Amino acid sequence: MKTISEMDTLPNDNFIVFHVAGGIGKNVLATGVVKAIKREYPDWNIVILTAWRDAWQYNPYIFRCYNFQNAPYFYKNYIKGKQNVKVFALEPYMTEDYLLKKNHLLPIWSELCGIEYKGEAPELFFNQREIEFVQTNIVRNEPIFLLQTHGGGNADIKHSWMRDLPLEIANEVCHHFQDKARIIHIRRDDQLALPNVEQFKGSIRELFVLIRESKYRLFIDSVAQHAAFALGKKSTITWIRNFPDQLGYAFHDNIVCGAQDELDSLDFSILEPYDIAGHIAQCPFKEGTKLFDVNQIVESVRAQA
């Protein structure tokens, strides 16, 4: 990220305001969209508005990044009196192409901004000390098995049946790696814990570096799988009722739940069949439904070594 301190030192007065509503994983994916925008508008200064600046630090394709809650003088600097301003405050989740499952989110979002998508991928950037700190203070030359079973979202719902990996399955997988790696579980304090594994307690930036430094990785569709792709770290990703061809990457080993919908649970669905938060009434599975083959997951994770 550039460190220009005064607006009048810019080479031009052309600004693109790119607004990202949503979580940190969506922001990581959005770095690929911004890379496509910069290809189309190489001489324009891209300014990010987001709740998650961690995904944008040191990004060479942007001029500045602001948090929604801390953007002083934003209107004066980037909107007021400007002749060349583009504002991309667009929600790709609300498009027909996404809702009807016609394409992946990256080309949908790019094309929503009027940009032809040419395969741009998400990227994350770090300084030297960030890498050294994680290597020295967290990894410490130990093989790391990094596990994310829960996504973000609604704090009142501790487990999303729709995308979170069932804990009994995650626990079985962990048993296979107890003597092979130090297992670190990515979760919030209020989310369900696995027994006999360590909880990740660092920052988002430290998590990104830890993904890069880990030996084994088992994730769901959340921030870790987007970051792993951005960092070139092939991972095992489990999918229950969302889809890798919309939100994932063929680069990963994507294991899609093969269980069929057994119950008619769509009475309160609107634009999509299932809410990602995992509302209980929408669950279409009967008691005892097997969602994944543990051995398939274990073999996929082992292949990362």
Tab-separated table of C-alpha atoms in Angstrom:
chain	number	residue	atom	x	y	z
A	1	MET	CA	0.000	0.000	0.000
A	2	LYS	CA	1.319	3.431	-0.883
A	3	THR	CA	2.177	5.829	1.916
A	4	ILE	CA	1.417	9.141	0.238
A	5	SER	CA	0.328	11.576	2.925
A	6	GLU	CA	-1.163	14.427	0.891
A	7	MET	CA	-3.795	14.193	-1.797
A	8	ASP	CA	-2.131	16.791	-4.029
A	9	THR	CA	0.971	14.592	-4.449
A	10	LEU	CA	-1.005	11.993	-6.406
A	11	PRO	CA	-0.140	11.586	-10.091
A	12	ASN	CA	-3.822	12.098	-10.953
A	13	ASP	CA	-7.182	12.798	-9.385
A	14	ASN	CA	-8.992	9.643	-10.553
A	15	PHE	CA	-10.496	7.539	-7.786
A	16	ILE	CA	-12.275	4.199	-7.611
A	17	VAL	CA	-14.055	3.577	-4.314
A	18	PHE	CA	-14.460	-0.170	-3.782
A	19	HIS	CA	-16.929	-0.979	-0.995
A	20	VAL	CA	-16.845	-4.472	0.543
A	21	ALA	CA	-19.732	-5.447	2.798
A	22	GLY	CA	-19.322	-8.750	4.589
A	23	GLY	CA	-16.751	-10.864	6.368
A	24	ILE	CA	-13.006	-11.279	6.211
A	25	GLY	CA	-13.194	-14.237	3.818
A	26	LYS	CA	-15.192	-12.180	1.348
A	27	ASN	CA	-12.530	-9.477	1.605
A	28	VAL	CA	-9.754	-11.941	0.815
A	29	LEU	CA	-11.669	-13.083	-2.267
A	30	ALA	CA	-12.258	-9.431	-3.191
A	31	THR	CA	-8.515	-8.835	-3.538
A	32	GLY	CA	-8.794	-10.800	-6.790
A	33	VAL	CA	-11.587	-8.528	-7.989
A	34	VAL	CA	-9.527	-5.432	-7.185
A	35	LYS	CA	-6.586	-6.873	-9.098
A	36	ALA	CA	-8.867	-7.147	-12.144
A	37	ILE	CA	-10.081	-3.565	-11.641
A	38	LYS	CA	-6.496	-2.304	-11.467
A	39	ARG	CA	-5.694	-4.100	-14.727
A	40	GLU	CA	-8.590	-2.272	-16.394
A	41	TYR	CA	-7.835	1.080	-14.709
A	42	PRO	CA	-4.058	1.116	-14.160
A	43	ASP	CA	-3.856	4.889	-13.655
A	44	TRP	CA	-6.717	5.164	-11.183
A	45	ASN	CA	-6.288	5.176	-7.409
A	46	ILE	CA	-8.320	2.418	-5.762
A	47	VAL	CA	-9.650	3.206	-2.272
A	48	ILE	CA	-11.137	0.383	-0.174
A	49	LEU	CA	-13.995	0.757	2.316
A	50	THR	CA	-14.392	-2.317	4.521
A	51	ALA	CA	-14.804	-3.695	8.016
A	52	TRP	CA	-11.683	-5.843	7.535
A	53	ARG	CA	-8.527	-3.920	6.699
A	54	ASP	CA	-6.397	-6.989	7.544
A	55	ALA	CA	-7.025	-8.453	4.088
A	56	TRP	CA	-5.690	-5.340	2.340
A	57	GLN	CA	-2.482	-4.486	4.178
A	58	TYR	CA	0.507	-3.933	1.843
A	59	ASN	CA	-1.662	-4.651	-1.204
A	60	PRO	CA	0.149	-3.001	-4.142
A	61	TYR	CA	-3.014	-2.590	-6.219
A	62	ILE	CA	-4.712	-0.131	-3.887
A	63	PHE	CA	-4.013	3.436	-2.792
A	64	ARG	CA	-5.639	3.428	0.640
A	65	CYS	CA	-7.919	1.308	2.808
A	66	TYR	CA	-10.438	2.649	5.339
A	67	ASN	CA	-12.563	0.998	7.985
A	68	PHE	CA	-16.265	1.865	7.835
A	69	GLN	CA	-16.050	3.216	11.375
A	70	ASN	CA	-12.863	5.217	10.871
A	71	ALA	CA	-12.799	7.103	7.575
A	72	PRO	CA	-12.139	10.766	8.409
A	73	TYR	CA	-12.532	13.293	5.586
A	74	PHE	CA	-13.472	10.488	3.182
A	75	TYR	CA	-16.159	12.471	1.373
A	76	LYS	CA	-13.955	15.565	1.090
A	77	ASN	CA	-10.955	13.623	-0.188
A	78	TYR	CA	-12.567	11.226	-2.629
A	79	ILE	CA	-16.053	12.393	-3.601
A	80	LYS	CA	-16.628	16.146	-3.217
A	81	GLY	CA	-15.888	18.071	-6.387
A	82	LYS	CA	-14.177	15.140	-8.115
A	83	GLN	CA	-14.751	14.816	-11.834
A	84	ASN	CA	-13.473	11.258	-12.200
A	85	VAL	CA	-14.845	9.014	-9.466
A	86	LYS	CA	-16.234	5.517	-9.774
A	87	VAL	CA	-18.019	3.932	-6.827
A	88	PHE	CA	-18.273	0.149	-6.829
A	89	ALA	CA	-20.610	-0.464	-3.865
A	90	LEU	CA	-22.167	-3.566	-5.338
A	91	GLU	CA	-23.399	-6.789	-3.737
A	92	PRO	CA	-22.582	-9.862	-5.858
A	93	TYR	CA	-24.609	-12.136	-3.576
A	94	MET	CA	-27.753	-10.356	-4.776
A	95	THR	CA	-27.212	-11.020	-8.483
A	96	GLU	CA	-29.150	-13.523	-10.580
A	97	ASP	CA	-25.923	-15.227	-11.653
A	98	TYR	CA	-25.036	-15.953	-8.044
A	99	LEU	CA	-28.514	-16.868	-6.797
A	100	LEU	CA	-29.120	-19.154	-9.783
A	101	LYS	CA	-25.638	-20.676	-9.377
A	102	LYS	CA	-24.482	-19.742	-12.868
A	103	ASN	CA	-20.889	-18.767	-12.081
A	104	HIS	CA	-18.180	-18.297	-9.486
A	105	LEU	CA	-18.232	-15.198	-7.281
A	106	LEU	CA	-14.970	-13.797	-8.713
A	107	PRO	CA	-16.194	-13.325	-12.311
A	108	ILE	CA	-19.667	-12.336	-11.091
A	109	TRP	CA	-18.249	-9.543	-8.942
A	110	SER	CA	-15.768	-8.399	-11.571
A	111	GLU	CA	-18.408	-8.236	-14.278
A	112	LEU	CA	-20.755	-6.423	-11.900
A	113	CYS	CA	-18.086	-3.703	-11.851
A	114	GLY	CA	-17.977	-3.717	-15.659
A	115	ILE	CA	-14.649	-5.579	-15.735
A	116	GLU	CA	-13.921	-8.590	-17.911
A	117	TYR	CA	-12.592	-11.295	-15.609
A	118	LYS	CA	-9.310	-12.826	-16.797
A	119	GLY	CA	-8.530	-15.298	-14.063
A	120	GLU	CA	-7.235	-12.890	-11.412
A	121	ALA	CA	-6.757	-14.634	-8.064
A	122	PRO	CA	-6.825	-13.355	-4.486
A	123	GLU	CA	-3.483	-12.366	-2.947
A	124	LEU	CA	-2.215	-11.523	0.534
A	125	PHE	CA	0.948	-9.581	1.343
A	126	PHE	CA	3.168	-9.386	4.424
A	127	ASN	CA	6.225	-7.635	5.727
A	128	GLN	CA	9.312	-9.511	6.884
A	129	ARG	CA	8.641	-9.138	10.597
A	130	GLU	CA	5.136	-10.603	10.342
A	131	ILE	CA	6.595	-13.787	8.870
A	132	GLU	CA	9.432	-13.980	11.387
A	133	PHE	CA	7.118	-13.430	14.352
A	134	VAL	CA	4.831	-16.334	13.456
A	135	GLN	CA	7.719	-18.624	12.575
A	136	THR	CA	9.487	-17.887	15.865
A	137	ASN	CA	6.615	-17.467	18.340
A	138	ILE	CA	3.847	-19.726	17.036
A	139	VAL	CA	5.249	-22.392	14.697
A	140	ARG	CA	8.569	-22.936	16.534
A	141	ASN	CA	9.675	-25.604	14.024
A	142	GLU	CA	6.676	-27.816	14.882
A	143	PRO	CA	4.452	-29.407	12.209
A	144	ILE	CA	1.121	-27.582	12.419
A	145	PHE	CA	-2.284	-29.077	11.612
A	146	LEU	CA	-4.597	-26.088	11.226
A	147	LEU	CA	-8.327	-26.739	11.504
A	148	GLN	CA	-11.318	-24.454	10.944
A	149	THR	CA	-14.685	-26.033	11.720
A	150	HIS	CA	-16.819	-22.904	12.264
A	151	GLY	CA	-17.384	-19.826	10.134
A	152	GLY	CA	-18.179	-16.330	11.299
A	153	GLY	CA	-21.648	-14.888	11.305
A	154	ASN	CA	-24.452	-15.107	13.826
A	155	ALA	CA	-23.053	-15.315	17.357
A	156	ASP	CA	-26.398	-16.689	18.620
A	157	ILE	CA	-26.001	-19.826	16.486
A	158	LYS	CA	-23.004	-21.775	17.766
A	159	HIS	CA	-22.968	-24.288	14.931
A	160	SER	CA	-24.169	-23.843	11.352
A	161	TRP	CA	-25.424	-27.166	10.025
A	162	MET	CA	-25.221	-25.564	6.569
A	163	ARG	CA	-21.419	-25.165	6.397
A	164	ASP	CA	-19.705	-25.979	9.709
A	165	LEU	CA	-17.926	-29.319	9.959
A	166	PRO	CA	-19.671	-31.514	12.568
A	167	LEU	CA	-17.447	-31.734	15.635
A	168	GLU	CA	-17.686	-35.515	15.903
A	169	ILE	CA	-16.193	-35.778	12.409
A	170	ALA	CA	-13.496	-33.199	13.140
A	171	ASN	CA	-12.630	-35.011	16.369
A	172	GLU	CA	-12.224	-38.335	14.557
A	173	VAL	CA	-9.914	-36.677	12.038
A	174	CYS	CA	-7.857	-35.144	14.846
A	175	HIS	CA	-7.286	-38.574	16.404
A	176	HIS	CA	-5.381	-39.585	13.272
A	177	PHE	CA	-2.966	-36.659	13.635
A	178	GLN	CA	-2.500	-36.381	17.416
A	179	ASP	CA	1.021	-37.839	17.294
A	180	LYS	CA	1.960	-36.311	13.951
A	181	ALA	CA	1.334	-32.591	14.380
A	182	ARG	CA	0.387	-29.838	16.783
A	183	ILE	CA	-3.343	-29.339	16.150
A	184	ILE	CA	-4.587	-25.750	16.280
A	185	HIS	CA	-8.324	-25.039	16.091
A	186	ILE	CA	-9.494	-21.764	14.524
A	187	ARG	CA	-12.624	-20.622	16.351
A	188	ARG	CA	-14.096	-17.784	18.388
A	189	ASP	CA	-14.254	-18.143	22.159
A	190	ASP	CA	-18.039	-18.547	21.980
A	191	GLN	CA	-17.928	-21.339	19.398
A	192	LEU	CA	-17.891	-25.067	20.152
A	193	ALA	CA	-14.485	-26.491	21.059
A	194	LEU	CA	-12.752	-29.761	20.227
A	195	PRO	CA	-11.220	-31.741	23.080
A	196	ASN	CA	-7.451	-31.978	23.478
A	197	VAL	CA	-6.557	-29.439	20.790
A	198	GLU	CA	-5.167	-25.927	21.022
A	199	GLN	CA	-7.277	-22.873	20.197
A	200	PHE	CA	-5.758	-20.253	17.909
A	201	LYS	CA	-5.487	-17.011	19.874
A	202	GLY	CA	-3.600	-14.712	17.501
A	203	SER	CA	-4.605	-11.913	15.152
A	204	ILE	CA	-6.070	-12.264	11.669
A	205	ARG	CA	-2.711	-11.318	10.159
A	206	GLU	CA	-0.973	-13.956	12.269
A	207	LEU	CA	-3.551	-16.499	11.130
A	208	PHE	CA	-2.781	-15.740	7.496
A	209	VAL	CA	0.925	-16.339	8.042
A	210	LEU	CA	0.219	-19.476	10.082
A	211	ILE	CA	-1.787	-20.884	7.172
A	212	ARG	CA	1.264	-20.305	4.990
A	213	GLU	CA	3.541	-22.031	7.513
A	214	SER	CA	1.264	-25.003	8.362
A	215	LYS	CA	1.827	-28.598	7.248
A	216	TYR	CA	-1.768	-29.851	7.287
A	217	ARG	CA	-5.003	-27.929	6.728
A	218	LEU	CA	-8.686	-28.865	7.048
A	219	PHE	CA	-11.130	-26.002	6.495
A	220	ILE	CA	-14.724	-25.181	5.674
A	221	ASP	CA	-15.947	-22.425	3.350
A	222	SER	CA	-14.726	-19.500	5.409
A	223	VAL	CA	-11.746	-17.189	5.706
A	224	ALA	CA	-9.112	-19.934	5.985
A	225	GLN	CA	-9.928	-21.549	2.635
A	226	HIS	CA	-9.796	-18.187	0.841
A	227	ALA	CA	-6.511	-17.280	2.524
A	228	ALA	CA	-5.020	-20.700	1.764
A	229	PHE	CA	-5.771	-20.231	-1.926
A	230	ALA	CA	-4.368	-16.707	-1.898
A	231	LEU	CA	-1.165	-18.118	-0.357
A	232	GLY	CA	-0.873	-21.134	-2.649
A	233	LYS	CA	-1.435	-23.680	0.155
A	234	LYS	CA	-3.568	-26.556	-1.092
A	235	SER	CA	-6.027	-27.563	1.618
A	236	THR	CA	-8.867	-29.976	2.300
A	237	ILE	CA	-12.205	-28.148	2.242
A	238	THR	CA	-15.527	-29.678	3.283
A	239	TRP	CA	-18.777	-28.431	1.758
A	240	ILE	CA	-22.253	-29.225	3.099
A	241	ARG	CA	-24.802	-27.055	1.268
A	242	ASN	CA	-22.712	-24.377	-0.412
A	243	PHE	CA	-20.600	-25.117	-3.465
A	244	PRO	CA	-16.923	-24.920	-4.425
A	245	ASP	CA	-17.728	-23.939	-8.006
A	246	GLN	CA	-19.357	-20.771	-6.633
A	247	LEU	CA	-17.247	-19.931	-3.593
A	248	GLY	CA	-14.230	-22.224	-3.659
A	249	TYR	CA	-11.246	-23.039	-5.818
A	250	ALA	CA	-10.408	-26.132	-7.881
A	251	PHE	CA	-6.871	-25.766	-6.498
A	252	HIS	CA	-8.063	-27.258	-3.174
A	253	ASP	CA	-9.217	-30.791	-2.494
A	254	ASN	CA	-12.933	-30.072	-2.185
A	255	ILE	CA	-14.988	-32.754	-0.434
A	256	VAL	CA	-18.686	-32.169	-1.087
A	257	CYS	CA	-21.326	-33.664	1.178
A	258	GLY	CA	-23.172	-36.387	-0.707
A	259	ALA	CA	-26.163	-36.629	1.631
A	260	GLN	CA	-29.504	-35.938	-0.015
A	261	ASP	CA	-32.126	-33.547	1.321
A	262	GLU	CA	-34.532	-35.789	3.222
A	263	LEU	CA	-36.928	-33.222	4.647
A	264	ASP	CA	-38.898	-30.392	3.029
A	265	SER	CA	-37.464	-27.488	5.018
A	266	LEU	CA	-37.845	-24.596	2.572
A	267	ASP	CA	-41.034	-22.988	3.911
A	268	PHE	CA	-39.212	-19.868	5.109
A	269	SER	CA	-36.535	-19.654	2.397
A	270	ILE	CA	-36.513	-16.538	0.219
A	271	LEU	CA	-33.738	-15.964	-2.324
A	272	GLU	CA	-31.647	-19.002	-1.387
A	273	PRO	CA	-32.707	-22.377	-0.009
A	274	TYR	CA	-30.518	-22.238	3.094
A	275	ASP	CA	-29.166	-19.383	5.180
A	276	ILE	CA	-25.420	-19.679	5.773
A	277	ALA	CA	-25.973	-19.050	9.491
A	278	GLY	CA	-27.566	-22.491	9.722
A	279	HIS	CA	-31.058	-21.773	10.986
A	280	ILE	CA	-32.309	-24.922	12.674
A	281	ALA	CA	-35.687	-25.082	10.902
A	282	GLN	CA	-33.988	-25.209	7.480
A	283	CYS	CA	-31.925	-28.348	8.137
A	284	PRO	CA	-33.050	-30.985	5.584
A	285	PHE	CA	-31.301	-33.986	7.175
A	286	LYS	CA	-32.892	-36.670	9.341
A	287	GLU	CA	-31.272	-37.709	12.604
A	288	GLY	CA	-28.163	-39.809	12.035
A	289	THR	CA	-27.507	-38.689	8.449
A	290	LYS	CA	-23.859	-39.281	7.517
A	291	LEU	CA	-22.468	-36.114	5.927
A	292	PHE	CA	-18.847	-37.110	5.250
A	293	ASP	CA	-16.559	-40.134	5.109
A	294	VAL	CA	-13.907	-39.554	7.786
A	295	ASN	CA	-11.382	-41.753	5.983
A	296	GLN	CA	-11.720	-39.674	2.816
A	297	ILE	CA	-10.983	-36.510	4.785
A	298	VAL	CA	-8.025	-38.090	6.587
A	299	GLU	CA	-6.439	-39.324	3.366
A	300	SER	CA	-6.915	-35.926	1.748
A	301	VAL	CA	-5.219	-34.145	4.661
A	302	ARG	CA	-2.363	-36.683	4.766
A	303	ALA	CA	-1.653	-36.052	1.086
A	304	GLN	CA	-0.674	-32.458	1.934
A	305	ALA	CA	2.522	-33.572	3.712
